[in-house]
Amino acid sequence: MTDRTSPQIYQVFIKASPERVWQALTDPDVSEQYFHGARITNTPETHTVIGTDGSDWGSGAVLEFDPPRRLVHEWSSRYDAELAKEPISRITWEIEDRGAGVCLLTATHDRLEGSPRTAQSVGGPGWSYVVSALKTLLETGEPLPRAL
């Protein structure tokens, strides 16, 4: 069995420009369609996550902001009371233009050593759903169902 507190890496090829992928990572009107209904805004200073109930689902600092190539921000799981007790971890989004209108998106979730419940919660299908839903939205214009 894999230790989910090790860095988790998810990659997906997306038929979209780096700018469209970047917009999906920073614009709440787009994130709401692929990230479980959460409205996520990323600016050079802050990562803001507003849940479907209007509460803060895990806002934090942005550590790197290099459009449209790299975004690094803190992660906390405030959408769940038990997960919210764990230390802050980190997400790194890397967008690599592969030419012909295709990008490679890599999402790396690390600094999970002190957050085993968060690691279990977001690992595997958790992040896989998010990156798949982002890809589907950008390529088809239609979101995946939220209840998967």
PDB file of N, CA and C in Angstrom, residues 10-110:
ATOM      1  N   TYR A  10      -0.150  14.256  -9.805  1.00  0.00           N
ATOM      2  CA  TYR A  10      -1.192  13.953 -10.777  1.00  0.00           C
ATOM      3  C   TYR A  10      -0.882  14.722 -12.051  1.00  0.00           C
ATOM      4  N   GLN A  11      -0.910  14.020 -13.186  1.00  0.00           N
ATOM      5  CA  GLN A  11      -0.631  14.664 -14.463  1.00  0.00           C
ATOM      6  C   GLN A  11      -1.751  14.361 -15.445  1.00  0.00           C
ATOM      7  N   VAL A  12      -2.029  15.364 -16.298  1.00  0.00           N
ATOM      8  CA  VAL A  12      -3.032  15.181 -17.333  1.00  0.00           C
ATOM      9  C   VAL A  12      -2.678  16.082 -18.512  1.00  0.00           C
ATOM     10  N   PHE A  13      -2.844  15.538 -19.714  1.00  0.00           N
ATOM     11  CA  PHE A  13      -2.697  16.344 -20.922  1.00  0.00           C
ATOM     12  C   PHE A  13      -4.048  16.982 -21.217  1.00  0.00           C
ATOM     13  N   ILE A  14      -4.037  18.263 -21.524  1.00  0.00           N
ATOM     14  CA  ILE A  14      -5.269  19.007 -21.779  1.00  0.00           C
ATOM     15  C   ILE A  14      -5.142  19.725 -23.117  1.00  0.00           C
ATOM     16  N   LYS A  15      -6.147  19.570 -23.955  1.00  0.00           N
ATOM     17  CA  LYS A  15      -6.163  20.299 -25.223  1.00  0.00           C
ATOM     18  C   LYS A  15      -6.687  21.706 -24.934  1.00  0.00           C
ATOM     19  N   ALA A  16      -5.763  22.575 -24.553  1.00  0.00           N
ATOM     20  CA  ALA A  16      -6.079  23.960 -24.201  1.00  0.00           C
ATOM     21  C   ALA A  16      -4.771  24.731 -24.121  1.00  0.00           C
ATOM     22  N   SER A  17      -4.858  26.033 -24.256  1.00  0.00           N
ATOM     23  CA  SER A  17      -3.672  26.872 -24.137  1.00  0.00           C
ATOM     24  C   SER A  17      -3.260  27.006 -22.673  1.00  0.00           C
ATOM     25  N   PRO A  18      -2.002  27.343 -22.420  1.00  0.00           N
ATOM     26  CA  PRO A  18      -1.586  27.593 -21.036  1.00  0.00           C
ATOM     27  C   PRO A  18      -2.444  28.684 -20.376  1.00  0.00           C
ATOM     28  N   GLU A  19      -2.839  29.680 -21.138  1.00  0.00           N
ATOM     29  CA  GLU A  19      -3.643  30.775 -20.580  1.00  0.00           C
ATOM     30  C   GLU A  19      -5.026  30.287 -20.127  1.00  0.00           C
ATOM     31  N   ARG A  20      -5.630  29.370 -20.890  1.00  0.00           N
ATOM     32  CA  ARG A  20      -6.939  28.831 -20.483  1.00  0.00           C
ATOM     33  C   ARG A  20      -6.805  27.960 -19.243  1.00  0.00           C
ATOM     34  N   VAL A  21      -5.742  27.183 -19.174  1.00  0.00           N
ATOM     35  CA  VAL A  21      -5.528  26.353 -17.982  1.00  0.00           C
ATOM     36  C   VAL A  21      -5.283  27.254 -16.782  1.00  0.00           C
ATOM     37  N   TRP A  22      -4.472  28.277 -16.953  1.00  0.00           N
ATOM     38  CA  TRP A  22      -4.204  29.227 -15.866  1.00  0.00           C
ATOM     39  C   TRP A  22      -5.501  29.872 -15.382  1.00  0.00           C
ATOM     40  N   GLN A  23      -6.342  30.295 -16.319  1.00  0.00           N
ATOM     41  CA  GLN A  23      -7.615  30.908 -15.936  1.00  0.00           C
ATOM     42  C   GLN A  23      -8.446  29.939 -15.100  1.00  0.00           C
ATOM     43  N   ALA A  24      -8.444  28.662 -15.483  1.00  0.00           N
ATOM     44  CA  ALA A  24      -9.203  27.660 -14.737  1.00  0.00           C
ATOM     45  C   ALA A  24      -8.706  27.520 -13.295  1.00  0.00           C
ATOM     46  N   LEU A  25      -7.413  27.762 -13.083  1.00  0.00           N
ATOM     47  CA  LEU A  25      -6.838  27.650 -11.738  1.00  0.00           C
ATOM     48  C   LEU A  25      -7.030  28.915 -10.897  1.00  0.00           C
ATOM     49  N   THR A  26      -7.383  30.019 -11.527  1.00  0.00           N
ATOM     50  CA  THR A  26      -7.404  31.292 -10.796  1.00  0.00           C
ATOM     51  C   THR A  26      -8.763  31.991 -10.782  1.00  0.00           C
ATOM     52  N   ASP A  27      -9.701  31.588 -11.610  1.00  0.00           N
ATOM     53  CA  ASP A  27     -10.984  32.271 -11.771  1.00  0.00           C
ATOM     54  C   ASP A  27     -12.098  31.491 -11.073  1.00  0.00           C
ATOM     55  N   PRO A  28     -12.780  32.082 -10.099  1.00  0.00           N
ATOM     56  CA  PRO A  28     -13.819  31.357  -9.359  1.00  0.00           C
ATOM     57  C   PRO A  28     -15.002  30.924 -10.219  1.00  0.00           C
ATOM     58  N   ASP A  29     -15.300  31.656 -11.282  1.00  0.00           N
ATOM     59  CA  ASP A  29     -16.398  31.257 -12.158  1.00  0.00           C
ATOM     60  C   ASP A  29     -16.081  29.966 -12.900  1.00  0.00           C
ATOM     61  N   VAL A  30     -14.801  29.703 -13.138  1.00  0.00           N
ATOM     62  CA  VAL A  30     -14.387  28.461 -13.800  1.00  0.00           C
ATOM     63  C   VAL A  30     -14.237  27.354 -12.763  1.00  0.00           C
ATOM     64  N   SER A  31     -13.554  27.620 -11.652  1.00  0.00           N
ATOM     65  CA  SER A  31     -13.302  26.561 -10.656  1.00  0.00           C
ATOM     66  C   SER A  31     -14.602  25.975 -10.112  1.00  0.00           C
ATOM     67  N   GLU A  32     -15.604  26.798  -9.998  1.00  0.00           N
ATOM     68  CA  GLU A  32     -16.898  26.340  -9.486  1.00  0.00           C
ATOM     69  C   GLU A  32     -17.458  25.182 -10.322  1.00  0.00           C
ATOM     70  N   GLN A  33     -17.067  25.128 -11.584  1.00  0.00           N
ATOM     71  CA  GLN A  33     -17.577  24.106 -12.498  1.00  0.00           C
ATOM     72  C   GLN A  33     -16.828  22.782 -12.414  1.00  0.00           C
ATOM     73  N   TYR A  34     -15.594  22.785 -11.877  1.00  0.00           N
ATOM     74  CA  TYR A  34     -14.833  21.526 -11.834  1.00  0.00           C
ATOM     75  C   TYR A  34     -14.330  21.150 -10.450  1.00  0.00           C
ATOM     76  N   PHE A  35     -14.395  22.042  -9.466  1.00  0.00           N
ATOM     77  CA  PHE A  35     -13.796  21.786  -8.157  1.00  0.00           C
ATOM     78  C   PHE A  35     -14.874  21.657  -7.076  1.00  0.00           C
ATOM     79  N   HIS A  36     -15.769  20.705  -7.260  1.00  0.00           N
ATOM     80  CA  HIS A  36     -16.809  20.392  -6.274  1.00  0.00           C
ATOM     81  C   HIS A  36     -17.664  21.601  -5.911  1.00  0.00           C
ATOM     82  N   GLY A  37     -17.835  22.532  -6.841  1.00  0.00           N
ATOM     83  CA  GLY A  37     -18.650  23.715  -6.592  1.00  0.00           C
ATOM     84  C   GLY A  37     -17.942  24.834  -5.851  1.00  0.00           C
ATOM     85  N   ALA A  38     -16.674  24.644  -5.505  1.00  0.00           N
ATOM     86  CA  ALA A  38     -15.916  25.670  -4.770  1.00  0.00           C
ATOM     87  C   ALA A  38     -15.522  26.811  -5.704  1.00  0.00           C
ATOM     88  N   ARG A  39     -15.640  28.014  -5.191  1.00  0.00           N
ATOM     89  CA  ARG A  39     -15.211  29.210  -5.923  1.00  0.00           C
ATOM     90  C   ARG A  39     -13.803  29.545  -5.443  1.00  0.00           C
ATOM     91  N   ILE A  40     -12.814  29.297  -6.323  1.00  0.00           N
ATOM     92  CA  ILE A  40     -11.411  29.458  -5.963  1.00  0.00           C
ATOM     93  C   ILE A  40     -10.831  30.642  -6.724  1.00  0.00           C
ATOM     94  N   THR A  41     -10.219  31.531  -5.964  1.00  0.00           N
ATOM     95  CA  THR A  41      -9.537  32.681  -6.544  1.00  0.00           C
ATOM     96  C   THR A  41      -8.087  32.626  -6.114  1.00  0.00           C
ATOM     97  N   ASN A  42      -7.187  32.726  -7.085  1.00  0.00           N
ATOM     98  CA  ASN A  42      -5.761  32.801  -6.780  1.00  0.00           C
ATOM     99  C   ASN A  42      -5.226  34.114  -7.316  1.00  0.00           C
ATOM    100  N   THR A  43      -4.604  34.871  -6.434  1.00  0.00           N
ATOM    101  CA  THR A  43      -3.947  36.127  -6.788  1.00  0.00           C
ATOM    102  C   THR A  43      -2.476  35.978  -6.402  1.00  0.00           C
ATOM    103  N   PRO A  44      -1.628  36.951  -6.704  1.00  0.00           N
ATOM    104  CA  PRO A  44      -0.231  36.815  -6.288  1.00  0.00           C
ATOM    105  C   PRO A  44      -0.048  36.646  -4.777  1.00  0.00           C
ATOM    106  N   GLU A  45      -1.031  37.040  -3.989  1.00  0.00           N
ATOM    107  CA  GLU A  45      -0.900  36.961  -2.525  1.00  0.00           C
ATOM    108  C   GLU A  45      -1.731  35.868  -1.879  1.00  0.00           C
ATOM    109  N   THR A  46      -2.952  35.623  -2.379  1.00  0.00           N
ATOM    110  CA  THR A  46      -3.871  34.753  -1.643  1.00  0.00           C
ATOM    111  C   THR A  46      -4.547  33.695  -2.504  1.00  0.00           C
ATOM    112  N   HIS A  47      -4.795  32.571  -1.860  1.00  0.00           N
ATOM    113  CA  HIS A  47      -5.568  31.451  -2.392  1.00  0.00           C
ATOM    114  C   HIS A  47      -6.860  31.446  -1.575  1.00  0.00           C
ATOM    115  N   THR A  48      -7.973  31.801  -2.202  1.00  0.00           N
ATOM    116  CA  THR A  48      -9.254  31.905  -1.510  1.00  0.00           C
ATOM    117  C   THR A  48     -10.184  30.818  -2.013  1.00  0.00           C
ATOM    118  N   VAL A  49     -10.781  30.073  -1.076  1.00  0.00           N
ATOM    119  CA  VAL A  49     -11.688  28.987  -1.422  1.00  0.00           C
ATOM    120  C   VAL A  49     -13.002  29.192  -0.668  1.00  0.00           C
ATOM    121  N   ILE A  50     -14.052  29.468  -1.413  1.00  0.00           N
ATOM    122  CA  ILE A  50     -15.378  29.640  -0.828  1.00  0.00           C
ATOM    123  C   ILE A  50     -16.227  28.452  -1.244  1.00  0.00           C
ATOM    124  N   GLY A  51     -16.738  27.731  -0.250  1.00  0.00           N
ATOM    125  CA  GLY A  51     -17.510  26.526  -0.515  1.00  0.00           C
ATOM    126  C   GLY A  51     -18.928  26.802  -0.964  1.00  0.00           C
ATOM    127  N   THR A  52     -19.627  25.749  -1.301  1.00  0.00           N
ATOM    128  CA  THR A  52     -20.995  25.859  -1.782  1.00  0.00           C
ATOM    129  C   THR A  52     -21.935  26.439  -0.729  1.00  0.00           C
ATOM    130  N   ASP A  53     -21.539  26.341   0.535  1.00  0.00           N
ATOM    131  CA  ASP A  53     -22.343  26.904   1.620  1.00  0.00           C
ATOM    132  C   ASP A  53     -21.913  28.329   1.986  1.00  0.00           C
ATOM    133  N   GLY A  54     -20.959  28.898   1.255  1.00  0.00           N
ATOM    134  CA  GLY A  54     -20.479  30.253   1.506  1.00  0.00           C
ATOM    135  C   GLY A  54     -19.380  30.350   2.540  1.00  0.00           C
ATOM    136  N   SER A  55     -18.968  29.217   3.121  1.00  0.00           N
ATOM    137  CA  SER A  55     -17.917  29.241   4.141  1.00  0.00           C
ATOM    138  C   SER A  55     -16.538  29.109   3.504  1.00  0.00           C
ATOM    139  N   ASP A  56     -15.506  29.412   4.296  1.00  0.00           N
ATOM    140  CA  ASP A  56     -14.117  29.295   3.862  1.00  0.00           C
ATOM    141  C   ASP A  56     -13.726  27.828   3.937  1.00  0.00           C
ATOM    142  N   TRP A  57     -13.458  27.229   2.783  1.00  0.00           N
ATOM    143  CA  TRP A  57     -13.109  25.816   2.713  1.00  0.00           C
ATOM    144  C   TRP A  57     -11.614  25.581   2.798  1.00  0.00           C
ATOM    145  N   GLY A  58     -10.804  26.623   2.938  1.00  0.00           N
ATOM    146  CA  GLY A  58      -9.370  26.384   3.056  1.00  0.00           C
ATOM    147  C   GLY A  58      -8.497  27.423   2.398  1.00  0.00           C
ATOM    148  N   SER A  59      -8.779  28.672   2.639  1.00  0.00           N
ATOM    149  CA  SER A  59      -7.973  29.754   2.064  1.00  0.00           C
ATOM    150  C   SER A  59      -6.590  29.783   2.703  1.00  0.00           C
ATOM    151  N   GLY A  60      -5.623  30.357   1.983  1.00  0.00           N
ATOM    152  CA  GLY A  60      -4.252  30.443   2.486  1.00  0.00           C
ATOM    153  C   GLY A  60      -3.413  31.342   1.613  1.00  0.00           C
ATOM    154  N   ALA A  61      -2.134  31.241   1.801  1.00  0.00           N
ATOM    155  CA  ALA A  61      -1.186  32.096   1.071  1.00  0.00           C
ATOM    156  C   ALA A  61      -0.831  31.477  -0.281  1.00  0.00           C
ATOM    157  N   VAL A  62      -0.570  32.353  -1.241  1.00  0.00           N
ATOM    158  CA  VAL A  62       0.033  31.934  -2.504  1.00  0.00           C
ATOM    159  C   VAL A  62       1.532  32.119  -2.345  1.00  0.00           C
ATOM    160  N   LEU A  63       2.295  31.080  -2.622  1.00  0.00           N
ATOM    161  CA  LEU A  63       3.738  31.083  -2.421  1.00  0.00           C
ATOM    162  C   LEU A  63       4.505  31.415  -3.697  1.00  0.00           C
ATOM    163  N   GLU A  64       3.940  31.043  -4.855  1.00  0.00           N
ATOM    164  CA  GLU A  64       4.513  31.393  -6.158  1.00  0.00           C
ATOM    165  C   GLU A  64       3.363  31.664  -7.123  1.00  0.00           C
ATOM    166  N   PHE A  65       3.529  32.690  -7.946  1.00  0.00           N
ATOM    167  CA  PHE A  65       2.497  33.092  -8.911  1.00  0.00           C
ATOM    168  C   PHE A  65       3.215  33.515 -10.180  1.00  0.00           C
ATOM    169  N   ASP A  66       3.300  32.595 -11.135  1.00  0.00           N
ATOM    170  CA  ASP A  66       4.045  32.822 -12.372  1.00  0.00           C
ATOM    171  C   ASP A  66       3.159  32.450 -13.571  1.00  0.00           C
ATOM    172  N   PRO A  67       2.219  33.335 -13.939  1.00  0.00           N
ATOM    173  CA  PRO A  67       1.297  33.008 -15.027  1.00  0.00           C
ATOM    174  C   PRO A  67       2.009  32.935 -16.370  1.00  0.00           C
ATOM    175  N   PRO A  68       1.607  32.065 -17.256  1.00  0.00           N
ATOM    176  CA  PRO A  68       0.692  30.931 -17.060  1.00  0.00           C
ATOM    177  C   PRO A  68       1.448  29.619 -16.873  1.00  0.00           C
ATOM    178  N   ARG A  69       2.469  29.622 -16.051  1.00  0.00           N
ATOM    179  CA  ARG A  69       3.327  28.446 -15.911  1.00  0.00           C
ATOM    180  C   ARG A  69       3.259  27.745 -14.564  1.00  0.00           C
ATOM    181  N   ARG A  70       3.247  28.493 -13.472  1.00  0.00           N
ATOM    182  CA  ARG A  70       3.411  27.854 -12.157  1.00  0.00           C
ATOM    183  C   ARG A  70       2.642  28.620 -11.085  1.00  0.00           C
ATOM    184  N   LEU A  71       1.908  27.853 -10.290  1.00  0.00           N
ATOM    185  CA  LEU A  71       1.162  28.394  -9.163  1.00  0.00           C
ATOM    186  C   LEU A  71       1.390  27.468  -7.977  1.00  0.00           C
ATOM    187  N   VAL A  72       1.812  28.044  -6.857  1.00  0.00           N
ATOM    188  CA  VAL A  72       2.031  27.262  -5.635  1.00  0.00           C
ATOM    189  C   VAL A  72       1.265  27.949  -4.517  1.00  0.00           C
ATOM    190  N   HIS A  73       0.448  27.173  -3.802  1.00  0.00           N
ATOM    191  CA  HIS A  73      -0.330  27.758  -2.702  1.00  0.00           C
ATOM    192  C   HIS A  73      -0.498  26.771  -1.556  1.00  0.00           C
ATOM    193  N   GLU A  74      -0.830  27.316  -0.410  1.00  0.00           N
ATOM    194  CA  GLU A  74      -1.108  26.499   0.767  1.00  0.00           C
ATOM    195  C   GLU A  74      -2.421  25.755   0.576  1.00  0.00           C
ATOM    196  N   TRP A  75      -2.540  24.636   1.309  1.00  0.00           N
ATOM    197  CA  TRP A  75      -3.770  23.852   1.284  1.00  0.00           C
ATOM    198  C   TRP A  75      -4.148  23.499   2.713  1.00  0.00           C
ATOM    199  N   SER A  76      -5.375  23.782   3.061  1.00  0.00           N
ATOM    200  CA  SER A  76      -5.939  23.278   4.312  1.00  0.00           C
ATOM    201  C   SER A  76      -7.364  22.846   4.017  1.00  0.00           C
ATOM    202  N   SER A  77      -7.796  21.797   4.697  1.00  0.00           N
ATOM    203  CA  SER A  77      -9.100  21.187   4.419  1.00  0.00           C
ATOM    204  C   SER A  77     -10.131  21.647   5.448  1.00  0.00           C
ATOM    205  N   ARG A  78     -10.500  22.914   5.392  1.00  0.00           N
ATOM    206  CA  ARG A  78     -11.449  23.453   6.369  1.00  0.00           C
ATOM    207  C   ARG A  78     -12.891  23.052   6.101  1.00  0.00           C
ATOM    208  N   TYR A  79     -13.136  22.353   5.013  1.00  0.00           N
ATOM    209  CA  TYR A  79     -14.482  21.881   4.708  1.00  0.00           C
ATOM    210  C   TYR A  79     -14.887  20.711   5.602  1.00  0.00           C
ATOM    211  N   ASP A  80     -13.944  20.195   6.394  1.00  0.00           N
ATOM    212  CA  ASP A  80     -14.185  19.083   7.308  1.00  0.00           C
ATOM    213  C   ASP A  80     -13.509  19.406   8.646  1.00  0.00           C
ATOM    214  N   ALA A  81     -14.263  19.332   9.739  1.00  0.00           N
ATOM    215  CA  ALA A  81     -13.758  19.734  11.062  1.00  0.00           C
ATOM    216  C   ALA A  81     -12.529  18.936  11.495  1.00  0.00           C
ATOM    217  N   GLU A  82     -12.505  17.639  11.248  1.00  0.00           N
ATOM    218  CA  GLU A  82     -11.356  16.818  11.633  1.00  0.00           C
ATOM    219  C   GLU A  82     -10.128  17.139  10.780  1.00  0.00           C
ATOM    220  N   LEU A  83     -10.323  17.267   9.476  1.00  0.00           N
ATOM    221  CA  LEU A  83      -9.210  17.572   8.579  1.00  0.00           C
ATOM    222  C   LEU A  83      -8.643  18.957   8.864  1.00  0.00           C
ATOM    223  N   ALA A  84      -9.490  19.872   9.277  1.00  0.00           N
ATOM    224  CA  ALA A  84      -9.064  21.250   9.554  1.00  0.00           C
ATOM    225  C   ALA A  84      -8.061  21.325  10.703  1.00  0.00           C
ATOM    226  N   LYS A  85      -8.005  20.314  11.550  1.00  0.00           N
ATOM    227  CA  LYS A  85      -7.068  20.290  12.680  1.00  0.00           C
ATOM    228  C   LYS A  85      -5.631  19.989  12.238  1.00  0.00           C
ATOM    229  N   GLU A  86      -5.466  19.464  11.028  1.00  0.00           N
ATOM    230  CA  GLU A  86      -4.147  19.064  10.564  1.00  0.00           C
ATOM    231  C   GLU A  86      -3.360  20.263  10.030  1.00  0.00           C
ATOM    232  N   PRO A  87      -2.031  20.142   9.990  1.00  0.00           N
ATOM    233  CA  PRO A  87      -1.184  21.235   9.489  1.00  0.00           C
ATOM    234  C   PRO A  87      -1.458  21.552   8.021  1.00  0.00           C
ATOM    235  N   ILE A  88      -1.101  22.735   7.632  1.00  0.00           N
ATOM    236  CA  ILE A  88      -1.230  23.188   6.250  1.00  0.00           C
ATOM    237  C   ILE A  88      -0.253  22.414   5.373  1.00  0.00           C
ATOM    238  N   SER A  89      -0.726  22.025   4.199  1.00  0.00           N
ATOM    239  CA  SER A  89       0.133  21.386   3.208  1.00  0.00           C
ATOM    240  C   SER A  89       0.249  22.323   1.996  1.00  0.00           C
ATOM    241  N   ARG A  90       0.739  21.804   0.877  1.00  0.00           N
ATOM    242  CA  ARG A  90       1.021  22.681  -0.259  1.00  0.00           C
ATOM    243  C   ARG A  90       0.643  22.003  -1.575  1.00  0.00           C
ATOM    244  N   ILE A  91       0.134  22.822  -2.511  1.00  0.00           N
ATOM    245  CA  ILE A  91      -0.176  22.367  -3.871  1.00  0.00           C
ATOM    246  C   ILE A  91       0.681  23.165  -4.850  1.00  0.00           C
ATOM    247  N   THR A  92       1.287  22.463  -5.784  1.00  0.00           N
ATOM    248  CA  THR A  92       2.028  23.098  -6.870  1.00  0.00           C
ATOM    249  C   THR A  92       1.371  22.696  -8.181  1.00  0.00           C
ATOM    250  N   TRP A  93       0.984  23.699  -8.955  1.00  0.00           N
ATOM    251  CA  TRP A  93       0.412  23.489 -10.286  1.00  0.00           C
ATOM    252  C   TRP A  93       1.456  23.935 -11.307  1.00  0.00           C
ATOM    253  N   GLU A  94       1.808  23.047 -12.219  1.00  0.00           N
ATOM    254  CA  GLU A  94       2.746  23.391 -13.282  1.00  0.00           C
ATOM    255  C   GLU A  94       2.071  23.155 -14.628  1.00  0.00           C
ATOM    256  N   ILE A  95       2.124  24.166 -15.485  1.00  0.00           N
ATOM    257  CA  ILE A  95       1.516  24.101 -16.807  1.00  0.00           C
ATOM    258  C   ILE A  95       2.644  24.153 -17.831  1.00  0.00           C
ATOM    259  N   GLU A  96       2.755  23.086 -18.619  1.00  0.00           N
ATOM    260  CA  GLU A  96       3.812  23.004 -19.621  1.00  0.00           C
ATOM    261  C   GLU A  96       3.180  22.960 -21.004  1.00  0.00           C
ATOM    262  N   ASP A  97       3.467  23.968 -21.823  1.00  0.00           N
ATOM    263  CA  ASP A  97       2.974  24.006 -23.196  1.00  0.00           C
ATOM    264  C   ASP A  97       3.690  22.928 -23.994  1.00  0.00           C
ATOM    265  N   ARG A  98       2.946  21.997 -24.583  1.00  0.00           N
ATOM    266  CA  ARG A  98       3.521  20.914 -25.368  1.00  0.00           C
ATOM    267  C   ARG A  98       3.341  21.143 -26.869  1.00  0.00           C
ATOM    268  N   GLY A  99       2.839  22.319 -27.261  1.00  0.00           N
ATOM    269  CA  GLY A  99       2.639  22.625 -28.671  1.00  0.00           C
ATOM    270  C   GLY A  99       1.342  22.042 -29.191  1.00  0.00           C
ATOM    271  N   ALA A 100       0.949  22.472 -30.377  1.00  0.00           N
ATOM    272  CA  ALA A 100      -0.267  21.982 -31.042  1.00  0.00           C
ATOM    273  C   ALA A 100      -1.511  22.173 -30.179  1.00  0.00           C
ATOM    274  N   GLY A 101      -1.503  23.206 -29.322  1.00  0.00           N
ATOM    275  CA  GLY A 101      -2.675  23.483 -28.492  1.00  0.00           C
ATOM    276  C   GLY A 101      -2.865  22.545 -27.319  1.00  0.00           C
ATOM    277  N   VAL A 102      -1.796  21.881 -26.891  1.00  0.00           N
ATOM    278  CA  VAL A 102      -1.867  20.913 -25.789  1.00  0.00           C
ATOM    279  C   VAL A 102      -0.921  21.325 -24.669  1.00  0.00           C
ATOM    280  N   CYS A 103      -1.399  21.179 -23.430  1.00  0.00           N
ATOM    281  CA  CYS A 103      -0.578  21.430 -22.236  1.00  0.00           C
ATOM    282  C   CYS A 103      -0.516  20.173 -21.386  1.00  0.00           C
ATOM    283  N   LEU A 104       0.568  20.054 -20.662  1.00  0.00           N
ATOM    284  CA  LEU A 104       0.674  19.046 -19.617  1.00  0.00           C
ATOM    285  C   LEU A 104       0.486  19.784 -18.305  1.00  0.00           C
ATOM    286  N   LEU A 105      -0.544  19.392 -17.547  1.00  0.00           N
ATOM    287  CA  LEU A 105      -0.785  19.964 -16.223  1.00  0.00           C
ATOM    288  C   LEU A 105      -0.328  18.960 -15.182  1.00  0.00           C
ATOM    289  N   THR A 106       0.556  19.399 -14.289  1.00  0.00           N
ATOM    290  CA  THR A 106       1.021  18.570 -13.188  1.00  0.00           C
ATOM    291  C   THR A 106       0.598  19.228 -11.881  1.00  0.00           C
ATOM    292  N   ALA A 107      -0.113  18.475 -11.054  1.00  0.00           N
ATOM    293  CA  ALA A 107      -0.516  18.936  -9.728  1.00  0.00           C
ATOM    294  C   ALA A 107       0.231  18.086  -8.709  1.00  0.00           C
ATOM    295  N   THR A 108       1.001  18.732  -7.843  1.00  0.00           N
ATOM    296  CA  THR A 108       1.764  18.038  -6.812  1.00  0.00           C
ATOM    297  C   THR A 108       1.289  18.518  -5.447  1.00  0.00           C
ATOM    298  N   HIS A 109       0.800  17.598  -4.631  1.00  0.00           N
ATOM    299  CA  HIS A 109       0.366  17.916  -3.268  1.00  0.00           C
ATOM    300  C   HIS A 109       1.414  17.322  -2.334  1.00  0.00           C
ATOM    301  N   ASP A 110       2.113  18.198  -1.595  1.00  0.00           N
ATOM    302  CA  ASP A 110       3.166  17.728  -0.692  1.00  0.00           C
ATOM    303  C   ASP A 110       3.037  18.407   0.668  1.00  0.00           C
TER     304      ASP A 110
END
